[in-house]
Coordinates of C-alpha atoms and ligand atoms in Angstrom, one line a residue:
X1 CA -60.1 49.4 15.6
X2 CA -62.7 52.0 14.0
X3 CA -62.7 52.9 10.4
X4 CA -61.5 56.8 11.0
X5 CA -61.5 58.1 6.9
X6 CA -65.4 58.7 5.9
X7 CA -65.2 57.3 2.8
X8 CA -64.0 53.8 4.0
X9 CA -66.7 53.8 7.0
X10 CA -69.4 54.6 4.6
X11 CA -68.4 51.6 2.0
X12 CA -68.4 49.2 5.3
X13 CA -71.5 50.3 6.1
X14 CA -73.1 50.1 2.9
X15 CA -71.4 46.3 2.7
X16 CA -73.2 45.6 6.0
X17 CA -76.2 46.9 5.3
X18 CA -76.6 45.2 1.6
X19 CA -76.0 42.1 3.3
X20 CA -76.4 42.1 7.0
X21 CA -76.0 38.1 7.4
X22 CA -72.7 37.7 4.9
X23 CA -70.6 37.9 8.3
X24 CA -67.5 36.3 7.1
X25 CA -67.7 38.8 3.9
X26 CA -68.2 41.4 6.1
X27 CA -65.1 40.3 8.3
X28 CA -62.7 40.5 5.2
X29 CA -63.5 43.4 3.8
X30 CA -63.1 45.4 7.2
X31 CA -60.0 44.0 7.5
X32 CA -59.1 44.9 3.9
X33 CA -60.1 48.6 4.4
X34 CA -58.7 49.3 7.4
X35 CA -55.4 49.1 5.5
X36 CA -56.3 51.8 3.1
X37 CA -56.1 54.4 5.9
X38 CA -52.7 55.9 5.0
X39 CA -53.2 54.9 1.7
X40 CA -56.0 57.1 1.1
X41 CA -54.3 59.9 2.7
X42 CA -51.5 59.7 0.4
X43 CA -52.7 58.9 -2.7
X44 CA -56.7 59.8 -2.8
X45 CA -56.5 60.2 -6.8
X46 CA -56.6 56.1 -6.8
X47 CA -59.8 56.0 -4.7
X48 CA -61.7 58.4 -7.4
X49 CA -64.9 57.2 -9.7
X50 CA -66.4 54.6 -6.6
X51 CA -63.4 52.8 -7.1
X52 CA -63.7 51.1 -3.5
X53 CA -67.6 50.9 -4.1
X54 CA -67.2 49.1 -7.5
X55 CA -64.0 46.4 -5.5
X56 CA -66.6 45.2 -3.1
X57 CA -69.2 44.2 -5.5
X58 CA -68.1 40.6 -7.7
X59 CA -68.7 41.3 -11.5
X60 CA -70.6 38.6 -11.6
X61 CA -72.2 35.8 -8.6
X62 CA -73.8 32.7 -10.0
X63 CA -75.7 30.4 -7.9
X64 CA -77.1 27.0 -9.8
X65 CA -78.9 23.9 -8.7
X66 CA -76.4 20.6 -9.0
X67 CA -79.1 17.5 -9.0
X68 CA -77.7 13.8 -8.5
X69 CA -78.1 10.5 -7.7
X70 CA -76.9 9.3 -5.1
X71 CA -75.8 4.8 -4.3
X72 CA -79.5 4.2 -3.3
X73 CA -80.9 5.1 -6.4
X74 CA -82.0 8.8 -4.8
X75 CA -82.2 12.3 -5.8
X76 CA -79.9 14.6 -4.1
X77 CA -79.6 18.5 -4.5
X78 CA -76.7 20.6 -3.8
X79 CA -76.4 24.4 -3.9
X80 CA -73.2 26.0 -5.4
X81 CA -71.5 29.1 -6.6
X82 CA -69.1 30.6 -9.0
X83 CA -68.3 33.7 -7.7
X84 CA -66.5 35.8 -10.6
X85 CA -64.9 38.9 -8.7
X86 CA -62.6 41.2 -10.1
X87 CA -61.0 40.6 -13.8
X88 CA -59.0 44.3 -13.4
X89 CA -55.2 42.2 -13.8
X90 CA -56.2 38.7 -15.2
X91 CA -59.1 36.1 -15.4
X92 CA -60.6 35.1 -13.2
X93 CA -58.7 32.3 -10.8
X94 CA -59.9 30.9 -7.5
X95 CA -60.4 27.6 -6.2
X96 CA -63.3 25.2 -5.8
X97 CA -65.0 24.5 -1.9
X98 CA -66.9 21.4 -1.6
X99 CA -67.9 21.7 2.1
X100 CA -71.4 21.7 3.9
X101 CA -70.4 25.1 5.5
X102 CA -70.4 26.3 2.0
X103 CA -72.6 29.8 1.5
X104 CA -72.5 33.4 -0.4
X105 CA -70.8 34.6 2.2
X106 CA -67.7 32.1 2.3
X107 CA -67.5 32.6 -1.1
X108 CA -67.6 36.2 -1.4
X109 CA -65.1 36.2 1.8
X110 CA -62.8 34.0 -0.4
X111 CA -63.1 35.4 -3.7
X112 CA -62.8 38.7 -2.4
X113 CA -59.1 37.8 -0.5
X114 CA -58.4 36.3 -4.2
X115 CA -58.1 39.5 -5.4
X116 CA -55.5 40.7 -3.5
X117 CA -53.4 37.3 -3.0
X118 CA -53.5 37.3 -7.5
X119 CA -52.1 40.6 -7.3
X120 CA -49.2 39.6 -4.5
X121 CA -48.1 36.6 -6.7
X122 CA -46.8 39.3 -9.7
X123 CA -48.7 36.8 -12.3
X124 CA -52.0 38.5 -14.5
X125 CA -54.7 36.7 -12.5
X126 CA -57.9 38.1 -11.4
X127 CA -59.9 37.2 -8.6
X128 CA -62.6 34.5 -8.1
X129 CA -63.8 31.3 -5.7
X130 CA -66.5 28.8 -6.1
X131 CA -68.0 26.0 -4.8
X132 CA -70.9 24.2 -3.4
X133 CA -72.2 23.0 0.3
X134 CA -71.7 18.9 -0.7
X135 CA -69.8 16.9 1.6
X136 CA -67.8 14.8 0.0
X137 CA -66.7 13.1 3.2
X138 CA -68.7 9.5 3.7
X139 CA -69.3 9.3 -0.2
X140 CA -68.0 6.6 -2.7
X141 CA -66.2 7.6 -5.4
X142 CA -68.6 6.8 -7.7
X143 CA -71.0 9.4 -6.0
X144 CA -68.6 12.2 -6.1
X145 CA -67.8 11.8 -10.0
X146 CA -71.3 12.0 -10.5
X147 CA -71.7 14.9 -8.5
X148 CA -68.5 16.3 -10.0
X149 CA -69.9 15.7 -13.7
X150 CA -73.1 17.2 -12.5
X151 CA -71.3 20.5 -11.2
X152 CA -69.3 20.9 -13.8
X153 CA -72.0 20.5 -16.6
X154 CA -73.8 23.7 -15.4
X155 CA -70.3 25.4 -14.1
X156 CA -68.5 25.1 -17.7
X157 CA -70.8 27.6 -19.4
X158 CA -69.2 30.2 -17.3
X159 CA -65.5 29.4 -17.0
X160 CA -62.6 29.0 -19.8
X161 CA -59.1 28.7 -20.1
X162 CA -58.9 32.7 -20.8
X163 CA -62.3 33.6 -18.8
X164 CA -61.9 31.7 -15.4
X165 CA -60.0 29.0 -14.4
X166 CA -61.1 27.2 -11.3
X167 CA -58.3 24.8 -8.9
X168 CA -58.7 23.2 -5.6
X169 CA -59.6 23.9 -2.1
X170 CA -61.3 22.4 1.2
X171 CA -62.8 19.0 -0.4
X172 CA -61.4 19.4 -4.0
X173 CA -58.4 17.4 -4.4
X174 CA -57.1 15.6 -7.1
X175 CA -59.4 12.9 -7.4
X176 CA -62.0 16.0 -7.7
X177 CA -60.1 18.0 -10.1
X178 CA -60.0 15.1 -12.0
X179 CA -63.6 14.6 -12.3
X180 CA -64.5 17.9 -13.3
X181 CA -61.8 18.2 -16.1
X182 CA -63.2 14.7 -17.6
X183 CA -67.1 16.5 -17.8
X184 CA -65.5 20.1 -19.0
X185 CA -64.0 18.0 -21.8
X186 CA -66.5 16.0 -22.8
X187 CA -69.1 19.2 -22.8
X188 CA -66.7 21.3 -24.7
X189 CA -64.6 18.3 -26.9
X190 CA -61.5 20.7 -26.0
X191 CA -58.6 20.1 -24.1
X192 CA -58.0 23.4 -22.1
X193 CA -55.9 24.4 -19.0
X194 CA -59.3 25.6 -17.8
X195 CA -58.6 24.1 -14.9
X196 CA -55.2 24.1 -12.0
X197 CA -54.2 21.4 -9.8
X198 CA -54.7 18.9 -12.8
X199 CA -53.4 15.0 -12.6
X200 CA -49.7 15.2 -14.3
X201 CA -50.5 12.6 -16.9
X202 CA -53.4 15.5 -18.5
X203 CA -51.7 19.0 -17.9
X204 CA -50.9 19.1 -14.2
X205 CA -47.6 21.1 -12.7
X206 CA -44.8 19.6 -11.3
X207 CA -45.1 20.8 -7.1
X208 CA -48.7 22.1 -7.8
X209 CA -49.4 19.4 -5.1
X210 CA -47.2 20.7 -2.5
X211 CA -47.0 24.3 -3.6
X212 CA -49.2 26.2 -1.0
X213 CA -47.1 24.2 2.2
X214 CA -43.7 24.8 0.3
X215 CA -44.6 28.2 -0.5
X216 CA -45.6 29.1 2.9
X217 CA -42.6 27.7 4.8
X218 CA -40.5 29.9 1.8
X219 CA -42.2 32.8 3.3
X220 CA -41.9 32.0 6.8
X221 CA -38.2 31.5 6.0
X222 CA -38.0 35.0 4.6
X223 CA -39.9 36.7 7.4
X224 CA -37.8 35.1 10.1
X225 CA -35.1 36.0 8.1
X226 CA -36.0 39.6 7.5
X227 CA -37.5 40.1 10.6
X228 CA -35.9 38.5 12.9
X229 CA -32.6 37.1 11.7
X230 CA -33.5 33.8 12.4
X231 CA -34.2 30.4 10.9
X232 CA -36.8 27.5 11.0
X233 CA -34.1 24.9 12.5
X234 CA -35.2 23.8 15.6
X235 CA -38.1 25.6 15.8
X236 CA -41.1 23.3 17.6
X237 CA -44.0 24.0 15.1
X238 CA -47.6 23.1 15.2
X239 CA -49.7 23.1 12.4
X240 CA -53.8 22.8 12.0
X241 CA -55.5 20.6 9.9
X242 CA -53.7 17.7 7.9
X243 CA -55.7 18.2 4.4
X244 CA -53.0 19.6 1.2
X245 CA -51.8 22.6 2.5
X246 CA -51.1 21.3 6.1
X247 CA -49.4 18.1 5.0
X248 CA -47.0 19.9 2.9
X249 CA -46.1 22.9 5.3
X250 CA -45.5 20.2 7.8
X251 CA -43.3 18.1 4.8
X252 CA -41.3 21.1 4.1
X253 CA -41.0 22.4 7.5
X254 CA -39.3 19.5 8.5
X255 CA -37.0 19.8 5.9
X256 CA -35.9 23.4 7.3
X257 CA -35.0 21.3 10.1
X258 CA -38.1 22.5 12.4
X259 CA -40.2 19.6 14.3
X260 CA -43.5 19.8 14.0
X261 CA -45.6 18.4 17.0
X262 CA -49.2 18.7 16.4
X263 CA -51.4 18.5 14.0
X264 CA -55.5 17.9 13.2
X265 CA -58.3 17.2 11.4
X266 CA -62.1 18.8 12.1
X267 CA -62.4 15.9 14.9
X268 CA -59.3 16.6 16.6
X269 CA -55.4 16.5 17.1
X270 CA -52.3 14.6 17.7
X271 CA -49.1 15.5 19.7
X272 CA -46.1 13.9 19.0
X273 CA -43.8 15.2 20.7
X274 CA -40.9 13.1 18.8
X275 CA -41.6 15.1 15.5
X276 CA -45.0 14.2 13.7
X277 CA -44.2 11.5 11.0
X278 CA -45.6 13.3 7.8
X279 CA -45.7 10.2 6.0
X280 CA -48.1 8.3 8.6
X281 CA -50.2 11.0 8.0
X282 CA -50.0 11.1 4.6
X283 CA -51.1 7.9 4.1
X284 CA -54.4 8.5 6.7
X285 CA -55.4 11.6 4.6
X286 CA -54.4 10.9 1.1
X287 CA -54.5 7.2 0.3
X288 CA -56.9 6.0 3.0
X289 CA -59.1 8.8 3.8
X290 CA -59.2 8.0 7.4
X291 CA -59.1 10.1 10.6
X292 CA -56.3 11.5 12.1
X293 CA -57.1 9.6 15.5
X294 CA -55.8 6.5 13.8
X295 CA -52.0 8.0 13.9
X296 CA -52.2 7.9 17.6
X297 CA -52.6 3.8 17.3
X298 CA -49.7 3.4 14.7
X299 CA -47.0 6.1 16.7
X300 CA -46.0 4.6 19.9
X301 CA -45.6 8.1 22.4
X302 CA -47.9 9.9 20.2
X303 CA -51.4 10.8 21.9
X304 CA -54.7 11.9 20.7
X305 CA -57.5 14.6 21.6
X306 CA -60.9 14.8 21.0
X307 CA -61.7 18.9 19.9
X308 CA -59.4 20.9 17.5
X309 CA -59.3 24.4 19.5
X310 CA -56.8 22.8 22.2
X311 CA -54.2 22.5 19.5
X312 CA -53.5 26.3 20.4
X313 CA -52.2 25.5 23.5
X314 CA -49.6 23.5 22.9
X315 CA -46.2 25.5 23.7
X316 CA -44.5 26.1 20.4
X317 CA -42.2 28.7 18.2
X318 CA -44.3 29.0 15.4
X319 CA -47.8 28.3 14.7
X320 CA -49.0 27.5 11.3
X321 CA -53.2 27.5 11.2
X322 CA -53.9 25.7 8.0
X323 CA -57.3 24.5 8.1
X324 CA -60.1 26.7 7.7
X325 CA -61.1 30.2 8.6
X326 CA -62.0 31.5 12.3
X327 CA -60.0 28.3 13.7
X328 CA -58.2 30.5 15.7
X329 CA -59.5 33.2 18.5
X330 CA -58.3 36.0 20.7
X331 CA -58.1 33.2 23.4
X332 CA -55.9 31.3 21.6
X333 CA -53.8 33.9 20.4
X334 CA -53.4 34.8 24.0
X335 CA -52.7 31.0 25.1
X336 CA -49.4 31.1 22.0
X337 CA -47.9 34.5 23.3
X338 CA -47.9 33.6 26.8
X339 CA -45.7 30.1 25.4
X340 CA -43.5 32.4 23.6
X341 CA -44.3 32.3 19.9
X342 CA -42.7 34.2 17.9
X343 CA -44.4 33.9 14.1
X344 CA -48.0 32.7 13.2
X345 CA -48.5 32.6 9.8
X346 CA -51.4 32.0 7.8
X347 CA -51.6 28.9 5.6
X348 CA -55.4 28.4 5.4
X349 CA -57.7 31.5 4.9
X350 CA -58.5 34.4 7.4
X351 CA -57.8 31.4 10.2
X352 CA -57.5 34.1 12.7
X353 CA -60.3 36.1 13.9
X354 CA -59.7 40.0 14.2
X355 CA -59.0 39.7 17.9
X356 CA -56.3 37.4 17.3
X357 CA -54.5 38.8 14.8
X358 CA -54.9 42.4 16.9
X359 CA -52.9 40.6 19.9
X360 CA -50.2 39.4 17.5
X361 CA -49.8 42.7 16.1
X362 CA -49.7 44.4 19.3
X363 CA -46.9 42.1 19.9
X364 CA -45.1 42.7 17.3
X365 CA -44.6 39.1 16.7
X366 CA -44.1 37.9 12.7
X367 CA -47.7 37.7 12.1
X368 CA -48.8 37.0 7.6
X369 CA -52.1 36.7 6.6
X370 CA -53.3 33.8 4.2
X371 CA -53.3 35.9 1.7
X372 CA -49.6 36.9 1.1
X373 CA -48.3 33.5 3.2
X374 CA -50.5 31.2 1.3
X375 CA -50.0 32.6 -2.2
X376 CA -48.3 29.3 -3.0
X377 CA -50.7 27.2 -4.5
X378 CA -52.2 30.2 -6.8
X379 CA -49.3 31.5 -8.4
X380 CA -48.1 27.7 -9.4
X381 CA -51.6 27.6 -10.3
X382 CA -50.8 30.1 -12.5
X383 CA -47.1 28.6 -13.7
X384 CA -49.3 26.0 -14.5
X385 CA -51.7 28.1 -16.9
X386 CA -47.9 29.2 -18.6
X387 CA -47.0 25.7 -19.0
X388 CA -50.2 24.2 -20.6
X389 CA -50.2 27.7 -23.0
X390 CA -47.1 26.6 -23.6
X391 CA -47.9 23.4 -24.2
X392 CA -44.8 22.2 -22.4
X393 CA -43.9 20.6 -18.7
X394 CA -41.2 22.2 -16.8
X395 CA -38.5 20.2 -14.0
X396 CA -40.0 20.2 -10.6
X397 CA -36.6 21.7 -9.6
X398 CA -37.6 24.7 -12.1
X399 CA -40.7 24.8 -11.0
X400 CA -39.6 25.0 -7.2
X401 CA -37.5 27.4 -7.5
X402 CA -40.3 29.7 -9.5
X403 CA -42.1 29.4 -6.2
X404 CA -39.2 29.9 -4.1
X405 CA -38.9 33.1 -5.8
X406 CA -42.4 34.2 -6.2
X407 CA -42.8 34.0 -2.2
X408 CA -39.5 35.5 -1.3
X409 CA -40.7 38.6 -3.5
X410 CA -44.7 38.7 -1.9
X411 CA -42.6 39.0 1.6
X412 CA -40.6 41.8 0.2
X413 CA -43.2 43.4 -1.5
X414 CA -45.2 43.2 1.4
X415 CA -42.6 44.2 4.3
X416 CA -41.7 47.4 1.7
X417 CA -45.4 48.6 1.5
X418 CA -46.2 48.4 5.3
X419 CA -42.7 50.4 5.4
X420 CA -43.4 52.7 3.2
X421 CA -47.0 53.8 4.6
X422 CA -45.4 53.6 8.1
X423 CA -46.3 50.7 9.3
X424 CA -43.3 48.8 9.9
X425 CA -43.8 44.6 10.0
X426 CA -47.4 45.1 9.8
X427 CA -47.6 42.3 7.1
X428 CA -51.7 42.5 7.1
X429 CA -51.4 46.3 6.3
X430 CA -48.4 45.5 3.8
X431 CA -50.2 42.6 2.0
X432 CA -53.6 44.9 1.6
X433 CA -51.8 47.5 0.2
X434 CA -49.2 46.0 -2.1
X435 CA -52.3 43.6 -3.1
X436 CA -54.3 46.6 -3.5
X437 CA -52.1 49.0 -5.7
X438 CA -52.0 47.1 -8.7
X439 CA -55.7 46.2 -8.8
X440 CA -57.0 49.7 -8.3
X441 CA -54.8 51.9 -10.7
X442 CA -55.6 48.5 -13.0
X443 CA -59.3 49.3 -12.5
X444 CA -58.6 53.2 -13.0
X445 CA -56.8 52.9 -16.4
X446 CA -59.3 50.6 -17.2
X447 CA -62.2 53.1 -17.1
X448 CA -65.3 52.5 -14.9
X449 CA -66.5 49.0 -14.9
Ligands
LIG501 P1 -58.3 20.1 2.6 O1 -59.7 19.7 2.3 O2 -57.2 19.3 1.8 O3 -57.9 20.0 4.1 C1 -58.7 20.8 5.0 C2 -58.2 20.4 6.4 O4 -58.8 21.3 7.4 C3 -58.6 19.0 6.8 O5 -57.6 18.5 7.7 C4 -59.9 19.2 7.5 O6 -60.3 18.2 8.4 C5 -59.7 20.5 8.2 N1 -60.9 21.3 8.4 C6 -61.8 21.6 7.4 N2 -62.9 22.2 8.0 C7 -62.6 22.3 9.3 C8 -63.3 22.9 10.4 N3 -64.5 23.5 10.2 N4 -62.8 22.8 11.6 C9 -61.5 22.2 11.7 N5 -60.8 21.7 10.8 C10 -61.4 21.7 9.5 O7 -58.1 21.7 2.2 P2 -56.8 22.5 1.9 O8 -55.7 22.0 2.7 O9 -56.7 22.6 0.5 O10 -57.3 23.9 2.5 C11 -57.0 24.3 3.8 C12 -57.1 25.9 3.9 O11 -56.1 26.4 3.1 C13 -58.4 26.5 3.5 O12 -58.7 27.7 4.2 C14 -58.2 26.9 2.0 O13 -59.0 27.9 1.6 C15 -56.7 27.3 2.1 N6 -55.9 27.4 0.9 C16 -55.8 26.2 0.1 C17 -55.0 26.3 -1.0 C18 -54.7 25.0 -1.8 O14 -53.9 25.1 -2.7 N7 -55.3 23.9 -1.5 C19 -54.4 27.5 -1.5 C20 -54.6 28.6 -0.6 C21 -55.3 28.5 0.6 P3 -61.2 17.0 7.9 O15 -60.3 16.1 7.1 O16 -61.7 16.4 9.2 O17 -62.3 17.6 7.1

């Protein structure tokens, strides 16, 4: 679909032609204005003073060198990024990539989405994403503490507990998180929440772990609900990937009494056609780091495939795509409507391309994007910034039902806005525009910055 308003056409344009190879950028912030159509139309007072000239640019983009040494006694050097985007509601708040696919343009993709899934969650949290193109798959521990401790020595001069505060993401789990809080304190000799997704024995949350999964199948459980008037019982469910967020959307979804029957890593998937065991594949991701091929060998009727695109094409009710962005094309889209699916929702970033979400809209399906499905993991992010201010640790069961909250409102919030600009169960339109809202008249009162 073409960008019809002028104003919107010219700000894509002048965002492709400031930086004609940032394609996944690009991607997101079409996507983003072709929301503000009929929002433009209605209320053209918020769009004054460059307002959608000044959301596309990041405050602030920091690139820095990260030098280490690696087992063998040898110099290794890593590129990586804080990207600090838009402060309008909050600090800064984004998660940490540590992937080899990592570039400006994934993190100004990412940090950019931020904006609008921190404004979703209701919490004061601004917008930002950083990271850096290391692999930390095939390293020893001992290597990825000292590249953690190198990143974070150059990265802590621009975050802080009140400034930015960085979490997880692809390749920063725990063990990472852990790292880098360990160098931030011993740099600063202060014991901040600058940091989410902590350990729980130094300032972590209760259900930070599974938030993002939980909060996504709280979500889906609304929409269906909403949408639909239906629930997630029964409901054969496959899932992509098997990092943090898949593992816990597949936890909880079995709990709604769903059964999940695929999921996969970058190498490939299994079908289990029984109901995936979660805790088998817990085990291979979390404690031993291993492939997922290896479930295959331990679950009699289980089988394995080589390739992760195939997953698509396994008949199910919902589809879940929680591992990275673009996993998911038109052709796949076209492969789950003709075997009946009736929601995809977003766990991982922008998973679907633009020709994939088109076909689901089209139809009419329940179709989120990441950024309202997903908002999980950031806003416990941020009820983990209220406890450590606090300097207290709530219940997980207080803590749960925060989340359950928090998502059942983005849905709302989300399914009222599309509504309200005539755009009924649009949730990508919704999610823009409730997202959206806040920031701009934010930035307006705010005067131009
Ligand atoms: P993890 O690193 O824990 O897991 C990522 C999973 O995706 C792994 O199974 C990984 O396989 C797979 N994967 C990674 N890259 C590719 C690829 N190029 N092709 C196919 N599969 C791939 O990351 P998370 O679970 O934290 O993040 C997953 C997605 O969710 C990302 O888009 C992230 O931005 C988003 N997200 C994460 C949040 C969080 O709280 N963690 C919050 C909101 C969104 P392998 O093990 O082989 O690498």
């Amino acid at each position: 679909m073409a960008l019809e308003n002028r104003y919107l056409r010219e700000v894509y344009e002048q965002v492709c032609k400031k930086d004609p190879d940032q394609k996944e950028f690009q991607q997101a912030v079409y996507e983003v204005l072709q929301s503000f159509e009929p929002v433009i139309v209605k209320t053209p007072a918020l769009f004054e003073n460059g307002l959608l000239e000044r959301l596309v640019e990041p405050e602030r983009l920091v690139t820095f060198r990260v030098a280490w040494v690696d087992d063998r006694g040898k110099t290794q050097v890593n590129r990586a990024f804080r990207c600090q985007f838009n402060s309008a509601i909050g600090p800064y708040k984004g998660g940490l990539r540590f992937h080899p696919s990592v570039n400006t343009s994934i993190i100004k993709f990412l940090g950019f989405e931020q904006i609008f899934k921190n404004s979703l969650t209701g919490l004061p949290m601004g917008g930002g994403k950083g990271g850096s193109d290391f692999d930390p798959k095939g390293k020893s521990d001992v290597e990825v503490m000292r590249f953690a401790q190198a990143f974070m020595t150059e990265m802590s001069k621009y975050i802080g507990a009140d400034t930015d505060i960085p979490a997880g993401d692809i390749g920063v789990g725990a063990r990472e998180i852990g790292y880098l809080f360990g160098q931030y304190k011993r740099i600063r000799n202060e014991f901040t929440g600058v940091l989410t997704g902590k350990g729980l024995a130094f300032g972590g949350s209760l259900v930070r772990k599974e938030a993002t999964g939980y909060g996504l199948l709280y979500f889906v459980q609304e929409a269906l609900a909403t949408m639909r008037n239906e629930t997630m019982k029964d409901k054969i469910t496959v899932i992509s990937g098997s990092g943090n967020v898949a593992l816990y959307a597949a936890e909880k979804a079995q709990q709604l009494g769903a059964r999940v029957v695929a999921m996969s890593d970058s190498a490939g998937f299994i079908y289990d056609p029984n109901g995936v065991r979660v805790e088998v594949v817990k085990q291979l991701k979390e404690v031993e780091r291993a492939r997922i091929s290896k479930y295959a060998e331990l679950v009699p009727g289980s089988e394995y495939h080589e390739g992760c695109r195939r997953i698509w094409q396994i008949p199910c009710d919902v589809a879940l795509p929680c591992a990275t962005q673009n996993e998911l094309d038109g052709e796949d889209a076209k492969a789950l409507l003709k075997n009946g699916v009736i929601a995809v929702c977003e766990g991982a970033n922008m998973p679907c391309t633009p020709e994939a979400v088109d076909a689901f809209l089209a139809e009419k399906i329940v179709f989120s994007p990441g950024k309202a499905s997903n908002a999980g993991g950031v806003a416990t992010s941020g009820l983990e910034m209220c406890q450590n201010s606090e300097r207290c640790c709530w219940t997980a069961e207080e803590v749960d039902t925060r989340l359950q909250q928090i998502m059942i409102s983005i849905f709302h919030n989300v399914f009222d806005a599309a509504k309200e600009y005539g755009m009924e169960g649009n949730l990508v339109a919704g999610a823009n525009i409730a997202g959206f809202l806040k920031v701009a008249s934010a930035m307006q009162a705010q005067g131009i910055f």
